[in-house]
Amino acid sequence: MTDSPSVAPSSTPATYDCSDPDARAAGLDAAAAAIGNGELVLMPTDTVYGVAADAFAPPAVAALLAAKNRGRTMPVPVLIGEASTLVGLVTVVPPVATELAEAFWPGGLTLVLEHASSLAWDLGDAEGTVAVRLPDDEVARDLLRRTGPLAVSSANRSGRPAATTAGEAVAQLGAHAAVVLDGGPRAGSAASTIVDCTVPAPRVLRVGAIPVDRLREVVPGIVD
């Protein structure tokens, strides 16, 4: 993966209708190439639309944060295409994290874990942690299988509503992206639920797509 700087495209990004098999294939090729070039991609997830960058290219992640007008104090989460990828990104997967992942992945649950110190990435001021999620969306996972882990944040300017359609994502961040994968409208606007698994008692940092009572069915001692 490249470490070359990301340059915001000056023209309208190429948009691909992923409901059409040929357009989907072409879009995935174009999106993977853009990621490899350090550019940004607007993509569907199972929650809302996201803006994606190569997780291992600090200039691309910096461009993502700048596009959203978001500071380094809010590190960018990482999406993965397969659950098995997680072990290569973190120092240890606590049993509680395994239980939550088995229950809610793929899906709207983000787990915060201690990241492997050997990884060459800079996702923001994460203080040695990384927020990881396996999305329940086949377009997203197909792209992730091609690119490897991606830094992905909701495709909206900081403080504005999350985008639930490709058009809404383009309206907010299209000037900064090279490729748009249009997966159709999202069913809701809730972001993922975030759980910190780096502490003895797992703690809910944000309630989103998965309510706390469902988490407690799996991990009764979870704190909110």
mmCIF file of C-alpha atoms in Angstrom:
data_model
loop_
_atom_site.group_PDB
_atom_site.id
_atom_site.type_symbol
_atom_site.label_atom_id
_atom_site.label_comp_id
_atom_site.label_asym_id
_atom_site.label_seq_id
_atom_site.Cartn_x
_atom_site.Cartn_y
_atom_site.Cartn_z
ATOM 1 C CA MET A 1 0.000 0.000 0.000
ATOM 2 C CA THR A 2 1.212 3.489 -0.770
ATOM 3 C CA ASP A 3 2.414 6.232 1.554
ATOM 4 C CA SER A 4 2.183 8.913 -1.124
ATOM 5 C CA PRO A 5 0.110 11.994 -0.251
ATOM 6 C CA SER A 6 -3.593 12.059 -1.030
ATOM 7 C CA VAL A 7 -4.754 14.849 -3.313
ATOM 8 C CA ALA A 8 -8.418 15.861 -3.259
ATOM 9 C CA PRO A 9 -9.921 15.382 -6.723
ATOM 10 C CA SER A 10 -11.014 18.631 -8.351
ATOM 11 C CA SER A 11 -13.835 17.127 -10.429
ATOM 12 C CA THR A 12 -16.966 15.112 -9.687
ATOM 13 C CA PRO A 13 -16.020 11.631 -8.457
ATOM 14 C CA ALA A 14 -16.749 8.589 -10.606
ATOM 15 C CA THR A 15 -19.940 6.957 -9.306
ATOM 16 C CA TYR A 16 -20.780 3.268 -9.767
ATOM 17 C CA ASP A 17 -24.250 1.751 -9.296
ATOM 18 C CA CYS A 18 -23.473 -1.425 -7.378
ATOM 19 C CA SER A 19 -26.921 -2.895 -8.108
ATOM 20 C CA ASP A 20 -25.610 -3.586 -11.612
ATOM 21 C CA PRO A 21 -23.079 -6.478 -11.585
ATOM 22 C CA ASP A 22 -20.855 -4.992 -14.273
ATOM 23 C CA ALA A 23 -20.859 -1.541 -12.705
ATOM 24 C CA ARG A 24 -20.178 -3.090 -9.308
ATOM 25 C CA ALA A 25 -17.154 -4.967 -10.613
ATOM 26 C CA ALA A 26 -15.833 -1.845 -12.335
ATOM 27 C CA GLY A 27 -16.494 0.227 -9.241
ATOM 28 C CA LEU A 28 -14.643 -2.165 -6.964
ATOM 29 C CA ASP A 29 -11.671 -2.097 -9.342
ATOM 30 C CA ALA A 30 -11.721 1.700 -9.436
ATOM 31 C CA ALA A 31 -12.162 2.015 -5.675
ATOM 32 C CA ALA A 32 -9.305 -0.377 -4.924
ATOM 33 C CA ALA A 33 -7.069 1.531 -7.338
ATOM 34 C CA ALA A 34 -8.014 4.853 -5.740
ATOM 35 C CA ILE A 35 -7.256 3.530 -2.266
ATOM 36 C CA GLY A 36 -3.894 2.283 -3.534
ATOM 37 C CA ASN A 37 -3.174 5.764 -4.863
ATOM 38 C CA GLY A 38 -3.846 7.359 -1.486
ATOM 39 C CA GLU A 39 -7.230 8.772 -2.520
ATOM 40 C CA LEU A 40 -10.568 8.717 -0.707
ATOM 41 C CA VAL A 41 -13.582 6.554 -1.576
ATOM 42 C CA LEU A 42 -17.241 6.983 -0.572
ATOM 43 C CA MET A 43 -18.737 3.571 0.159
ATOM 44 C CA PRO A 44 -21.803 1.946 1.682
ATOM 45 C CA THR A 45 -21.676 0.138 4.991
ATOM 46 C CA ASP A 46 -24.444 -1.663 6.852
ATOM 47 C CA THR A 47 -25.082 1.426 9.000
ATOM 48 C CA VAL A 48 -24.473 4.638 7.004
ATOM 49 C CA TYR A 49 -22.258 5.686 4.093
ATOM 50 C CA GLY A 50 -18.573 5.986 4.886
ATOM 51 C CA VAL A 51 -15.502 7.762 3.582
ATOM 52 C CA ALA A 52 -12.567 5.376 3.288
ATOM 53 C CA ALA A 53 -8.789 5.682 3.118
ATOM 54 C CA ASP A 54 -5.855 3.287 3.244
ATOM 55 C CA ALA A 55 -5.423 2.641 6.973
ATOM 56 C CA PHE A 56 -1.664 2.280 6.504
ATOM 57 C CA ALA A 57 -1.157 5.550 4.587
ATOM 58 C CA PRO A 58 -0.984 8.420 7.118
ATOM 59 C CA PRO A 59 -1.335 11.141 4.429
ATOM 60 C CA ALA A 60 -4.565 9.508 3.202
ATOM 61 C CA VAL A 61 -5.946 9.321 6.747
ATOM 62 C CA ALA A 62 -4.978 12.960 7.283
ATOM 63 C CA ALA A 63 -6.877 13.849 4.093
ATOM 64 C CA LEU A 64 -9.921 11.966 5.418
ATOM 65 C CA LEU A 65 -9.847 13.914 8.684
ATOM 66 C CA ALA A 66 -9.418 17.189 6.809
ATOM 67 C CA ALA A 67 -12.322 16.390 4.461
ATOM 68 C CA LYS A 68 -14.593 15.834 7.449
ATOM 69 C CA ASN A 69 -13.200 18.870 9.299
ATOM 70 C CA ARG A 70 -12.427 16.481 12.127
ATOM 71 C CA GLY A 71 -9.465 16.709 14.489
ATOM 72 C CA ARG A 72 -6.930 14.045 15.473
ATOM 73 C CA THR A 73 -8.579 13.768 18.888
ATOM 74 C CA MET A 74 -11.288 11.678 17.189
ATOM 75 C CA PRO A 75 -9.302 8.778 15.656
ATOM 76 C CA VAL A 76 -10.664 7.046 12.575
ATOM 77 C CA PRO A 77 -12.087 3.527 13.039
ATOM 78 C CA VAL A 78 -10.901 0.609 10.923
ATOM 79 C CA LEU A 79 -13.132 -1.742 8.922
ATOM 80 C CA ILE A 80 -12.048 -5.280 8.077
ATOM 81 C CA GLY A 81 -13.388 -7.757 5.537
ATOM 82 C CA GLU A 82 -12.979 -10.921 7.606
ATOM 83 C CA ALA A 83 -13.088 -11.529 11.361
ATOM 84 C CA SER A 84 -9.801 -13.415 11.132
ATOM 85 C CA THR A 85 -8.027 -10.159 10.205
ATOM 86 C CA LEU A 86 -8.518 -8.806 13.728
ATOM 87 C CA VAL A 87 -5.757 -10.836 15.374
ATOM 88 C CA GLY A 88 -3.138 -9.260 13.113
ATOM 89 C CA LEU A 89 -4.126 -5.729 14.115
ATOM 90 C CA VAL A 90 -4.165 -5.947 17.912
ATOM 91 C CA THR A 91 -1.906 -7.107 20.727
ATOM 92 C CA VAL A 92 -4.503 -9.424 22.239
ATOM 93 C CA VAL A 93 -8.164 -10.249 21.720
ATOM 94 C CA PRO A 94 -9.722 -10.525 25.207
ATOM 95 C CA PRO A 95 -12.321 -13.268 25.704
ATOM 96 C CA VAL A 96 -15.050 -10.640 26.091
ATOM 97 C CA ALA A 97 -14.159 -9.180 22.684
ATOM 98 C CA THR A 98 -14.310 -12.641 21.133
ATOM 99 C CA GLU A 99 -17.757 -13.203 22.647
ATOM 100 C CA LEU A 100 -19.065 -9.871 21.352
ATOM 101 C CA ALA A 101 -17.588 -10.390 17.900
ATOM 102 C CA GLU A 102 -19.049 -13.881 17.620
ATOM 103 C CA ALA A 103 -22.473 -12.533 18.597
ATOM 104 C CA PHE A 104 -22.604 -9.308 16.557
ATOM 105 C CA TRP A 105 -20.118 -9.554 13.664
ATOM 106 C CA PRO A 106 -20.666 -8.871 10.896
ATOM 107 C CA GLY A 107 -22.790 -6.000 12.093
ATOM 108 C CA GLY A 108 -23.054 -2.652 13.823
ATOM 109 C CA LEU A 109 -20.584 -3.210 16.660
ATOM 110 C CA THR A 110 -17.167 -1.533 16.904
ATOM 111 C CA LEU A 111 -14.626 -2.949 19.350
ATOM 112 C CA VAL A 112 -11.834 -0.825 20.823
ATOM 113 C CA LEU A 113 -8.676 -2.852 21.465
ATOM 114 C CA GLU A 114 -4.955 -2.253 21.981
ATOM 115 C CA HIS A 115 -3.360 -2.112 18.544
ATOM 116 C CA ALA A 116 -0.200 -3.981 17.581
ATOM 117 C CA SER A 117 2.760 -1.618 18.026
ATOM 118 C CA SER A 118 4.424 -2.986 14.895
ATOM 119 C CA LEU A 119 1.767 -1.551 12.568
ATOM 120 C CA ALA A 120 2.759 1.480 10.505
ATOM 121 C CA TRP A 121 -0.376 3.561 10.786
ATOM 122 C CA ASP A 122 -1.529 6.866 12.232
ATOM 123 C CA LEU A 123 -5.277 7.035 12.710
ATOM 124 C CA GLY A 124 -5.234 10.044 15.026
ATOM 125 C CA ASP A 125 -4.548 10.429 18.741
ATOM 126 C CA ALA A 126 -5.661 6.895 19.557
ATOM 127 C CA GLU A 127 -3.378 6.392 22.584
ATOM 128 C CA GLY A 128 -2.354 2.904 21.543
ATOM 129 C CA THR A 129 -5.841 1.656 20.674
ATOM 130 C CA VAL A 130 -7.795 0.962 17.507
ATOM 131 C CA ALA A 131 -11.557 0.773 16.907
ATOM 132 C CA VAL A 132 -12.350 -2.177 14.617
ATOM 133 C CA ARG A 133 -15.556 -3.356 12.951
ATOM 134 C CA LEU A 134 -16.618 -6.056 10.490
ATOM 135 C CA PRO A 135 -19.515 -4.551 8.487
ATOM 136 C CA ASP A 136 -22.518 -6.562 7.334
ATOM 137 C CA ASP A 137 -22.485 -5.248 3.770
ATOM 138 C CA GLU A 138 -21.199 -7.262 0.830
ATOM 139 C CA VAL A 139 -20.066 -4.291 -1.269
ATOM 140 C CA ALA A 140 -18.031 -2.993 1.657
ATOM 141 C CA ARG A 141 -16.586 -6.422 2.414
ATOM 142 C CA ASP A 142 -15.745 -7.093 -1.234
ATOM 143 C CA LEU A 143 -13.742 -3.864 -1.283
ATOM 144 C CA LEU A 144 -12.082 -4.667 2.040
ATOM 145 C CA ARG A 145 -11.051 -8.097 0.774
ATOM 146 C CA ARG A 146 -9.248 -6.364 -2.081
ATOM 147 C CA THR A 147 -7.636 -3.566 -0.135
ATOM 148 C CA GLY A 148 -7.120 -4.923 3.346
ATOM 149 C CA PRO A 149 -8.145 -2.881 6.405
ATOM 150 C CA LEU A 150 -9.497 0.587 5.650
ATOM 151 C CA ALA A 151 -9.803 3.660 7.822
ATOM 152 C CA VAL A 152 -13.506 4.508 7.486
ATOM 153 C CA SER A 153 -15.561 7.249 9.077
ATOM 154 C CA SER A 154 -19.128 8.330 8.372
ATOM 155 C CA ALA A 155 -19.357 10.274 5.109
ATOM 156 C CA ASN A 156 -20.360 13.629 6.519
ATOM 157 C CA ARG A 157 -18.758 16.850 7.637
ATOM 158 C CA SER A 158 -18.196 16.911 11.383
ATOM 159 C CA GLY A 159 -21.373 17.924 13.176
ATOM 160 C CA ARG A 160 -23.665 17.280 10.210
ATOM 161 C CA PRO A 161 -26.079 14.334 9.780
ATOM 162 C CA ALA A 162 -24.657 11.022 8.568
ATOM 163 C CA ALA A 163 -25.268 10.199 4.910
ATOM 164 C CA THR A 164 -27.746 7.400 4.263
ATOM 165 C CA THR A 165 -27.546 7.596 0.454
ATOM 166 C CA ALA A 166 -24.679 7.960 -1.990
ATOM 167 C CA GLY A 167 -26.133 11.311 -3.061
ATOM 168 C CA GLU A 168 -26.010 12.644 0.492
ATOM 169 C CA ALA A 169 -22.416 11.430 0.830
ATOM 170 C CA VAL A 170 -21.436 13.150 -2.422
ATOM 171 C CA ALA A 171 -23.174 16.369 -1.385
ATOM 172 C CA GLN A 172 -21.011 16.562 1.737
ATOM 173 C CA LEU A 173 -17.703 14.981 0.721
ATOM 174 C CA GLY A 174 -17.818 14.417 -3.049
ATOM 175 C CA ALA A 175 -15.260 17.163 -3.700
ATOM 176 C CA HIS A 176 -12.700 15.159 -1.708
ATOM 177 C CA ALA A 177 -13.327 11.657 -3.131
ATOM 178 C CA ALA A 178 -12.140 9.921 -6.281
ATOM 179 C CA VAL A 179 -14.745 7.127 -6.408
ATOM 180 C CA VAL A 180 -18.284 6.591 -5.119
ATOM 181 C CA LEU A 181 -19.768 3.127 -4.658
ATOM 182 C CA ASP A 182 -23.565 3.529 -4.680
ATOM 183 C CA GLY A 183 -25.066 0.637 -2.740
ATOM 184 C CA GLY A 184 -28.531 2.149 -2.495
ATOM 185 C CA PRO A 185 -30.139 3.821 0.527
ATOM 186 C CA ARG A 186 -29.315 2.617 4.019
ATOM 187 C CA ALA A 187 -32.189 1.424 6.194
ATOM 188 C CA GLY A 188 -31.415 3.744 9.108
ATOM 189 C CA SER A 189 -29.104 6.512 10.235
ATOM 190 C CA ALA A 190 -27.711 4.919 13.400
ATOM 191 C CA ALA A 191 -23.934 4.571 13.560
ATOM 192 C CA SER A 192 -22.337 1.520 15.138
ATOM 193 C CA THR A 193 -22.279 0.874 18.861
ATOM 194 C CA ILE A 194 -18.751 1.226 20.267
ATOM 195 C CA VAL A 195 -17.451 -0.899 23.160
ATOM 196 C CA ASP A 196 -14.073 -0.383 24.852
ATOM 197 C CA CYS A 197 -12.562 -3.802 25.500
ATOM 198 C CA THR A 198 -9.245 -2.482 26.841
ATOM 199 C CA VAL A 199 -10.599 -2.106 30.385
ATOM 200 C CA PRO A 200 -11.424 -4.887 32.913
ATOM 201 C CA ALA A 201 -15.171 -4.225 32.610
ATOM 202 C CA PRO A 202 -16.077 -3.563 28.958
ATOM 203 C CA ARG A 203 -17.536 -0.077 28.594
ATOM 204 C CA VAL A 204 -20.008 1.271 26.047
ATOM 205 C CA LEU A 205 -18.550 4.448 24.546
ATOM 206 C CA ARG A 206 -21.406 5.088 22.121
ATOM 207 C CA VAL A 207 -24.850 3.522 21.797
ATOM 208 C CA GLY A 208 -25.835 3.021 18.170
ATOM 209 C CA ALA A 209 -27.126 0.208 16.005
ATOM 210 C CA ILE A 210 -26.947 -2.396 18.788
ATOM 211 C CA PRO A 211 -28.721 -1.484 22.060
ATOM 212 C CA VAL A 212 -27.062 -2.056 25.427
ATOM 213 C CA ASP A 213 -29.592 -4.687 26.517
ATOM 214 C CA ARG A 214 -28.578 -6.914 23.584
ATOM 215 C CA LEU A 215 -24.920 -6.509 24.525
ATOM 216 C CA ARG A 216 -25.737 -7.524 28.101
ATOM 217 C CA GLU A 217 -27.341 -10.730 26.866
ATOM 218 C CA VAL A 218 -23.837 -11.721 25.782
ATOM 219 C CA VAL A 219 -21.718 -9.872 28.372
ATOM 220 C CA PRO A 220 -23.820 -9.201 31.514
ATOM 221 C CA GLY A 221 -21.100 -7.087 33.155
ATOM 222 C CA ILE A 222 -20.843 -4.498 30.408
ATOM 223 C CA VAL A 223 -20.887 -0.895 31.645
ATOM 224 C CA ASP A 224 -22.678 1.980 29.931
#
